[in-house]
CSV table of C-alpha atoms and ligand atoms in Angstrom, one decimal:
chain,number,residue,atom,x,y,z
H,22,UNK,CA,68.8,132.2,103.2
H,23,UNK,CA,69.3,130.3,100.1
H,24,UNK,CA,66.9,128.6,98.0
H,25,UNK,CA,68.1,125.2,96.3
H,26,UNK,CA,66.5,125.0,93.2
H,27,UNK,CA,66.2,121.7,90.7
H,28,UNK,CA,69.1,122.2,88.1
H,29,UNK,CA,66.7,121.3,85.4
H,30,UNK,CA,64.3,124.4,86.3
H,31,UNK,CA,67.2,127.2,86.4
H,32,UNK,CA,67.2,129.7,84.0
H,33,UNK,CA,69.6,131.0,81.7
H,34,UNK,CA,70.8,133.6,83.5
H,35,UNK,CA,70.9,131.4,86.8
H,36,UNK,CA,72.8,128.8,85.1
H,37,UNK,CA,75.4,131.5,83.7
H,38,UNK,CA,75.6,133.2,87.1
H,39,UNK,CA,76.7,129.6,89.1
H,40,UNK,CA,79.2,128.9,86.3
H,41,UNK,CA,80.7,132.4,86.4
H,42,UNK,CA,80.9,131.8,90.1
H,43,UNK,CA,82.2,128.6,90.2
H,44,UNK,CA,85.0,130.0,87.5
H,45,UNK,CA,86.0,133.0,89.9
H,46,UNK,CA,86.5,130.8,93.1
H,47,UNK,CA,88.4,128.4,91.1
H,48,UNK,CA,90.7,132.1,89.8
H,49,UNK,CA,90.9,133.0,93.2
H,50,UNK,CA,92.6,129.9,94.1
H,51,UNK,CA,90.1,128.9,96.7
H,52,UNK,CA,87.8,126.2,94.8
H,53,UNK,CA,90.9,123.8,95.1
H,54,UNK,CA,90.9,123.4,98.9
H,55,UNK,CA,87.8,121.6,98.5
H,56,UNK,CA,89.5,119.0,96.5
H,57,UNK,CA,92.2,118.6,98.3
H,58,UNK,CA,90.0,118.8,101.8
H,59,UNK,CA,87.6,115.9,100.2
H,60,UNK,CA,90.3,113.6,99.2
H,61,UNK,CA,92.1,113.6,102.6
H,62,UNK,CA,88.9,112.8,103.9
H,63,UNK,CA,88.3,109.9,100.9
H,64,UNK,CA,91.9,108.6,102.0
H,65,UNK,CA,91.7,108.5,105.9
H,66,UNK,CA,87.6,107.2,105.7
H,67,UNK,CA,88.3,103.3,106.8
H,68,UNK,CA,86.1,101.1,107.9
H,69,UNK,CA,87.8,100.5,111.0
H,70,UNK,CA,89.2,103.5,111.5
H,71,UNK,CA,88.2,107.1,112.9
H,72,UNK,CA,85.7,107.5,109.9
H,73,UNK,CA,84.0,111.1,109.3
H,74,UNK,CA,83.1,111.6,106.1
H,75,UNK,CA,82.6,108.6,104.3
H,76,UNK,CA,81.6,104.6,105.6
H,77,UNK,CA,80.2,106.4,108.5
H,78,UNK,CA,76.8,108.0,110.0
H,79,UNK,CA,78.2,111.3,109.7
H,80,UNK,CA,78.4,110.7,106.0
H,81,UNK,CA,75.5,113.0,105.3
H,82,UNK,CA,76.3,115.8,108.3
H,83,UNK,CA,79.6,115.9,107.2
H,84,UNK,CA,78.8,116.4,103.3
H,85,UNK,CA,75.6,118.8,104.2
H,86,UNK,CA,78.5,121.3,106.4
H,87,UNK,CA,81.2,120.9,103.5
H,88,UNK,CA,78.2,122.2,100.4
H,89,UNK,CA,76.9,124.8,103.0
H,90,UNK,CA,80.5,126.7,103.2
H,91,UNK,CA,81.1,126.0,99.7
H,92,UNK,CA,77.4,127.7,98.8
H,93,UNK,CA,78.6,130.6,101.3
H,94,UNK,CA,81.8,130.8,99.3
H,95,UNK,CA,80.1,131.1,96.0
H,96,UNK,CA,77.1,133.4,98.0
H,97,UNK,CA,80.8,136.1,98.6
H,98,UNK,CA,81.1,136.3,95.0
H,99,UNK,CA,77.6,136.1,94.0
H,100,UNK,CA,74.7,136.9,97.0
H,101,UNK,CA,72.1,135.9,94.1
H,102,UNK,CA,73.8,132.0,93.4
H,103,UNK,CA,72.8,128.6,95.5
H,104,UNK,CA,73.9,125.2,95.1
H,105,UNK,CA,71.6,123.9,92.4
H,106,UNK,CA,70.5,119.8,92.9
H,107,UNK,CA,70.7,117.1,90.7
H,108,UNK,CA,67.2,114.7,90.5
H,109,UNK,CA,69.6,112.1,88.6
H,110,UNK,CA,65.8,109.5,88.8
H,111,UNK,CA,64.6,111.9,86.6
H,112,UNK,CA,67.3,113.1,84.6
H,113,UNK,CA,69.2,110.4,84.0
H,114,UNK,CA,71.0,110.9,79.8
H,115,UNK,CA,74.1,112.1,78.4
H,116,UNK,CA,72.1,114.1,76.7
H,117,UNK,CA,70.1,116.1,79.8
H,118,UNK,CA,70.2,119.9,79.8
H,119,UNK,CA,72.5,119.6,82.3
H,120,UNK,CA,75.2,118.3,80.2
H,121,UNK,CA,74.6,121.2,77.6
H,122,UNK,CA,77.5,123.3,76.6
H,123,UNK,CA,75.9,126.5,78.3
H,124,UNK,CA,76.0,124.4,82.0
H,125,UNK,CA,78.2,121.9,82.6
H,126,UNK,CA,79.2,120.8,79.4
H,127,UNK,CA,78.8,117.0,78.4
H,128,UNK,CA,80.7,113.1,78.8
H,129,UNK,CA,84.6,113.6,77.5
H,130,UNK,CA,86.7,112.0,74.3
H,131,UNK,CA,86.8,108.0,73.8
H,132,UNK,CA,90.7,108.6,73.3
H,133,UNK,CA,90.9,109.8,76.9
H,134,UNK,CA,88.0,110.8,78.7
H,135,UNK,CA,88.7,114.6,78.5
H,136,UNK,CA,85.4,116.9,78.6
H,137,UNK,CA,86.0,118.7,75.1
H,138,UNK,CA,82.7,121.8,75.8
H,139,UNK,CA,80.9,123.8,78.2
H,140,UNK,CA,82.4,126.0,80.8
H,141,UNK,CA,84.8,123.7,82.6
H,142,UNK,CA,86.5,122.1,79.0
H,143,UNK,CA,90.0,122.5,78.8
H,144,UNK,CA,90.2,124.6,75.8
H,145,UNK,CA,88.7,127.3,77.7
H,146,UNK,CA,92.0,127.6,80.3
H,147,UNK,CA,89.3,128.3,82.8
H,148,UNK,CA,89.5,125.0,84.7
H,149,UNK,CA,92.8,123.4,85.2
H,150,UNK,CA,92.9,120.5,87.6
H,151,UNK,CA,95.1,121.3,90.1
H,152,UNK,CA,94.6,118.4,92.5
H,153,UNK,CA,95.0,115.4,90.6
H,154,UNK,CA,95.4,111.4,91.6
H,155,UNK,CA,96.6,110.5,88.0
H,156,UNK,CA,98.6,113.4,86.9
H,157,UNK,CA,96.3,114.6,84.0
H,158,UNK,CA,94.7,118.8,84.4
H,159,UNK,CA,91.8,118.3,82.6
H,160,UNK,CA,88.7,117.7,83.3
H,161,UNK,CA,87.3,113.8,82.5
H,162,UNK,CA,83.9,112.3,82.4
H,163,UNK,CA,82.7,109.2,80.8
H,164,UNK,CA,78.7,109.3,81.5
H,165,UNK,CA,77.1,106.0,81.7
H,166,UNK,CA,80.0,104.4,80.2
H,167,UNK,CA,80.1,101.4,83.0
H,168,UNK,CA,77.0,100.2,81.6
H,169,UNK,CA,75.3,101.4,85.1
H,170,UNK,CA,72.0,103.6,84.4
H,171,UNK,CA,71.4,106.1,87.1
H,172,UNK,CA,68.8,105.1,90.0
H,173,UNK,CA,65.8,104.9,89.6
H,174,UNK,CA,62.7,106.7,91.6
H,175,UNK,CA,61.3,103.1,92.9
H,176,UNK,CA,64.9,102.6,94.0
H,177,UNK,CA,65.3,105.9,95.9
H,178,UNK,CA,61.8,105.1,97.5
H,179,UNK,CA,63.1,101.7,98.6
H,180,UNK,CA,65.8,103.7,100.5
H,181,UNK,CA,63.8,106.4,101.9
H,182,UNK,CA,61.2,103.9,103.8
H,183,UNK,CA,63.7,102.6,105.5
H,184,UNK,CA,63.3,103.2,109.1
H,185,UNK,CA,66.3,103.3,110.9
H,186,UNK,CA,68.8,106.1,110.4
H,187,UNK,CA,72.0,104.1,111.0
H,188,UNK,CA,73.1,100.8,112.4
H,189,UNK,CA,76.6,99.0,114.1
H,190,UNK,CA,79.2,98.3,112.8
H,191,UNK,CA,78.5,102.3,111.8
H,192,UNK,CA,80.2,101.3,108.4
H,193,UNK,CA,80.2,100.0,104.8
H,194,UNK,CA,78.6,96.4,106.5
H,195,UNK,CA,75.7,98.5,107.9
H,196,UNK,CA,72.0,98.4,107.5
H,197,UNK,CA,69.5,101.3,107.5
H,198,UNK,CA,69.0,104.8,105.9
H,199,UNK,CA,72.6,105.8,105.8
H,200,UNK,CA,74.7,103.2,104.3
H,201,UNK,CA,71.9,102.5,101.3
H,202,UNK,CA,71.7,105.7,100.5
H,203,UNK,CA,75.8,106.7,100.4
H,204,UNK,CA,75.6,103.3,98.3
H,205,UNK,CA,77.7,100.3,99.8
H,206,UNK,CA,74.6,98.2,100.1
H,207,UNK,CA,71.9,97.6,98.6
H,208,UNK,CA,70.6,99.1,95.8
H,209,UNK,CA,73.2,101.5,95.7
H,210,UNK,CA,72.4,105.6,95.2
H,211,UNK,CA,75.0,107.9,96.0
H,212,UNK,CA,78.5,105.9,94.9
H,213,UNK,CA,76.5,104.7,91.7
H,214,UNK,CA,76.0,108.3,90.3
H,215,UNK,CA,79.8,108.8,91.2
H,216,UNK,CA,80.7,105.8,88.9
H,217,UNK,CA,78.1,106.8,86.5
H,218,UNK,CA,79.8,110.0,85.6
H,219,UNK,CA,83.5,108.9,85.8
H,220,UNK,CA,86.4,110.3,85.7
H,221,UNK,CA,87.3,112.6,88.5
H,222,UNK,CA,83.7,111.7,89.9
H,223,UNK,CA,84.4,108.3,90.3
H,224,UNK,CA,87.6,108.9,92.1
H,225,UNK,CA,88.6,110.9,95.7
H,226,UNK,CA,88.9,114.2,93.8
H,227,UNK,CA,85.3,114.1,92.8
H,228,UNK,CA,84.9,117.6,93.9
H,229,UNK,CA,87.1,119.0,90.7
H,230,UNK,CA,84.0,118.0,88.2
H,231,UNK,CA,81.4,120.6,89.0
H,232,UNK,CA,78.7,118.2,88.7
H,233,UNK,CA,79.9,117.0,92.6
H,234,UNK,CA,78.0,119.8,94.2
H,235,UNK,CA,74.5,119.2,92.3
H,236,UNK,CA,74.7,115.2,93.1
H,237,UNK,CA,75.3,115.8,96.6
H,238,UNK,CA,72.8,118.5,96.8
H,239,UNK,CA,70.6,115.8,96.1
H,240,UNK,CA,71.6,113.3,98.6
H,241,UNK,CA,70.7,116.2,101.2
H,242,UNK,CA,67.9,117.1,100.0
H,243,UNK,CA,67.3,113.4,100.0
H,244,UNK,CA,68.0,113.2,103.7
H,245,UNK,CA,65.7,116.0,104.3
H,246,UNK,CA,62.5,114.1,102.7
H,247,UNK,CA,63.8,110.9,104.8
H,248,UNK,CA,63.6,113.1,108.0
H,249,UNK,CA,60.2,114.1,106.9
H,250,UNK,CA,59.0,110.7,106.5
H,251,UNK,CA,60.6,109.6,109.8
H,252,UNK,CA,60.1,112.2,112.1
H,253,UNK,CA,61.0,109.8,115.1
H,254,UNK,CA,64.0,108.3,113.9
H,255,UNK,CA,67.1,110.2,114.9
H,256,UNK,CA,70.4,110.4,114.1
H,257,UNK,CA,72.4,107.6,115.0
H,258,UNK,CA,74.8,106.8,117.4
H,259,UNK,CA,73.9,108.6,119.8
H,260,UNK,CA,77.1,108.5,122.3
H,261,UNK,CA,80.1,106.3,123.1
H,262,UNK,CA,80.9,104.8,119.8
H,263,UNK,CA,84.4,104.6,118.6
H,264,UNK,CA,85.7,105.6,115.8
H,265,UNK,CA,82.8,107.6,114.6
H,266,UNK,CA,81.1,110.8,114.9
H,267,UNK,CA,78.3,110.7,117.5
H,268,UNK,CA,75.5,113.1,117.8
H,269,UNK,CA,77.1,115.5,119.5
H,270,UNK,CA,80.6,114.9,119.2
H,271,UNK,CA,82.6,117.7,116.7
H,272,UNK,CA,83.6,116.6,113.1
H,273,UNK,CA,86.6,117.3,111.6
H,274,UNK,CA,87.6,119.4,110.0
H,275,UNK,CA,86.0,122.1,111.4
H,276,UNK,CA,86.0,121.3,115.3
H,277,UNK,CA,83.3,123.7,116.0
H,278,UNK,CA,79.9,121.8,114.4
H,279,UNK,CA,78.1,118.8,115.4
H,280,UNK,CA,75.8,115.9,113.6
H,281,UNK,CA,72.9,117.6,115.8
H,282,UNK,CA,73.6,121.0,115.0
H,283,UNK,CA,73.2,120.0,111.0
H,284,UNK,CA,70.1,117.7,111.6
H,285,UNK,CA,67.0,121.0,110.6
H,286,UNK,CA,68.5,122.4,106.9
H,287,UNK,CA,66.5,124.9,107.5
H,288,UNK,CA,68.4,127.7,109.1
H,289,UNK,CA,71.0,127.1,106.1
H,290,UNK,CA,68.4,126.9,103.2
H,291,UNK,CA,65.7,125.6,101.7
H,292,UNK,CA,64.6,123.8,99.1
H,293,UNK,CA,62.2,124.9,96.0
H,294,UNK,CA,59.9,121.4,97.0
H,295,UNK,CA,60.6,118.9,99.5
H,296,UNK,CA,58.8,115.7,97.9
A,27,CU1,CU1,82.4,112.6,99.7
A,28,CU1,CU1,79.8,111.7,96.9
């Protein structure tokens, strides 16, 4: 049983602990399959298409099952690690702890975006991009450099009352919970922190900037205090629908999980406050 702590509590030696496990899944050749996993998924996600992880109710089922093995891969190397989350409402600079050279280092260059310190930099030869859309094996971030700022609490609050988990045409047009939280209406949560820290974030290989796992540990645990709130508002569809994943249908790529068995976080982990 893990317990997901806020990034901005861990201690030293947590923080130096998730690094060094981060670094030895990425030496043993295994962190890359995420990458390459999450941008097949990026690439075949349409909006009129079969649709699993992305512009899609399963959105969040699909993302909570792809952090949980990650966490379990990270939990082989080091049983003491779990996925750390991101409150980006709260902190929301360049200049956070987060981005401190002793976690994940901070935003990269002007000349070309490349994250120059921390653990993940390219000086340290510890974290080459192998799966790349552009070509280039470092790591790039360019923090707040849209001119976005990061969401605010009122705007997650705005999501979070709404009522209804998921609506047709089970896509990028819909209403409800889902689509305003993964971002393509309204006031936009999860894509806008993606675009917020460029670079590899803001693209389908999102997963090669560590920061991807504490961002979307937030978005669950986000979806767990909208469950909370809504105790009588299920998961959405429920059965028949094309394209997407119903409640009890499989997901891909892993044939062997549904949305309802991923609906109570709790067997998985929990969190250090759900509020
Ligand atoms: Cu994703
Ligand atoms: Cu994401």
């Amino acid at each position: 049983m893990s317990l997901r702590k806020n990034q901005a509590d861990l201690t030293a030696g947590e923080k130096r602990r998730f690094v060094d496990a981060l670094l030895e899944l990425k030496r043993r050749g295994r962190y890359d399959a995420y990458v390459t996993t999450h941008n097949a998924f990026i690439m075949s996600d349409t909006d009129f298409g079969d649709r699993v992880g992305h512009r899609s109710p399963s959105f969040l089922p699909w993302h909570r099952r792809f952090l949980i093995q990650f966490e379990q891969d990270l939990q082989a190397i080091d049983a003491s690690v779990t996925l750390p989350y991101w409150d980006w409402t709260a902190d929301r600079a360049p200049g956070s702890s987060l981005w401190a050279p002793d976690f994940l280092g901070g935003t990269g260059r002007a000349r070309d975006g490349q994250v120059m310190d921390g653990p993940f930099s390219a000086a340290g030869k510890g974290w080459p991009i192998n799966v790349s859309v552009d070509g280039r094996r470092y790591l790039r971030r360019a923090l707040g450099a849209q001119g976005l700022q990061l969401p605010t609490r009122a705007e997650v609050d705005s999501v979070l009352s709404l009522s209804t988990y998921d609506t047709a045409p089970w896509n990028s047009a819909s209403q409800g919970f889902r689509n305003h939280l993964e971002g393509w209406r309204g006031v936009n949560l999860h894509n806008r922190v993606h675009v917020w820290v460029g670079g590899q974030m803001a693209t389908g290989v999102s997963p090669n900037d560590p920061v991807f796992w504490l961002h979307h540990a937030f978005v669950d645990k986000l979806w767990a205090q909208w469950q909370q709130r809504h105790p009588h508002s299920p998961y959405l569809p429920t059965a028949d629908t094309a394209d997407v994943v119903d409640l009890n249908d499989t997901m891909r790529p892993w044939n062997d999980v549904t949305p309802a068995d991923l609906l109570d976080h709790t067997p998985y982990y929990t969190f250090d406050t759900l509020v």
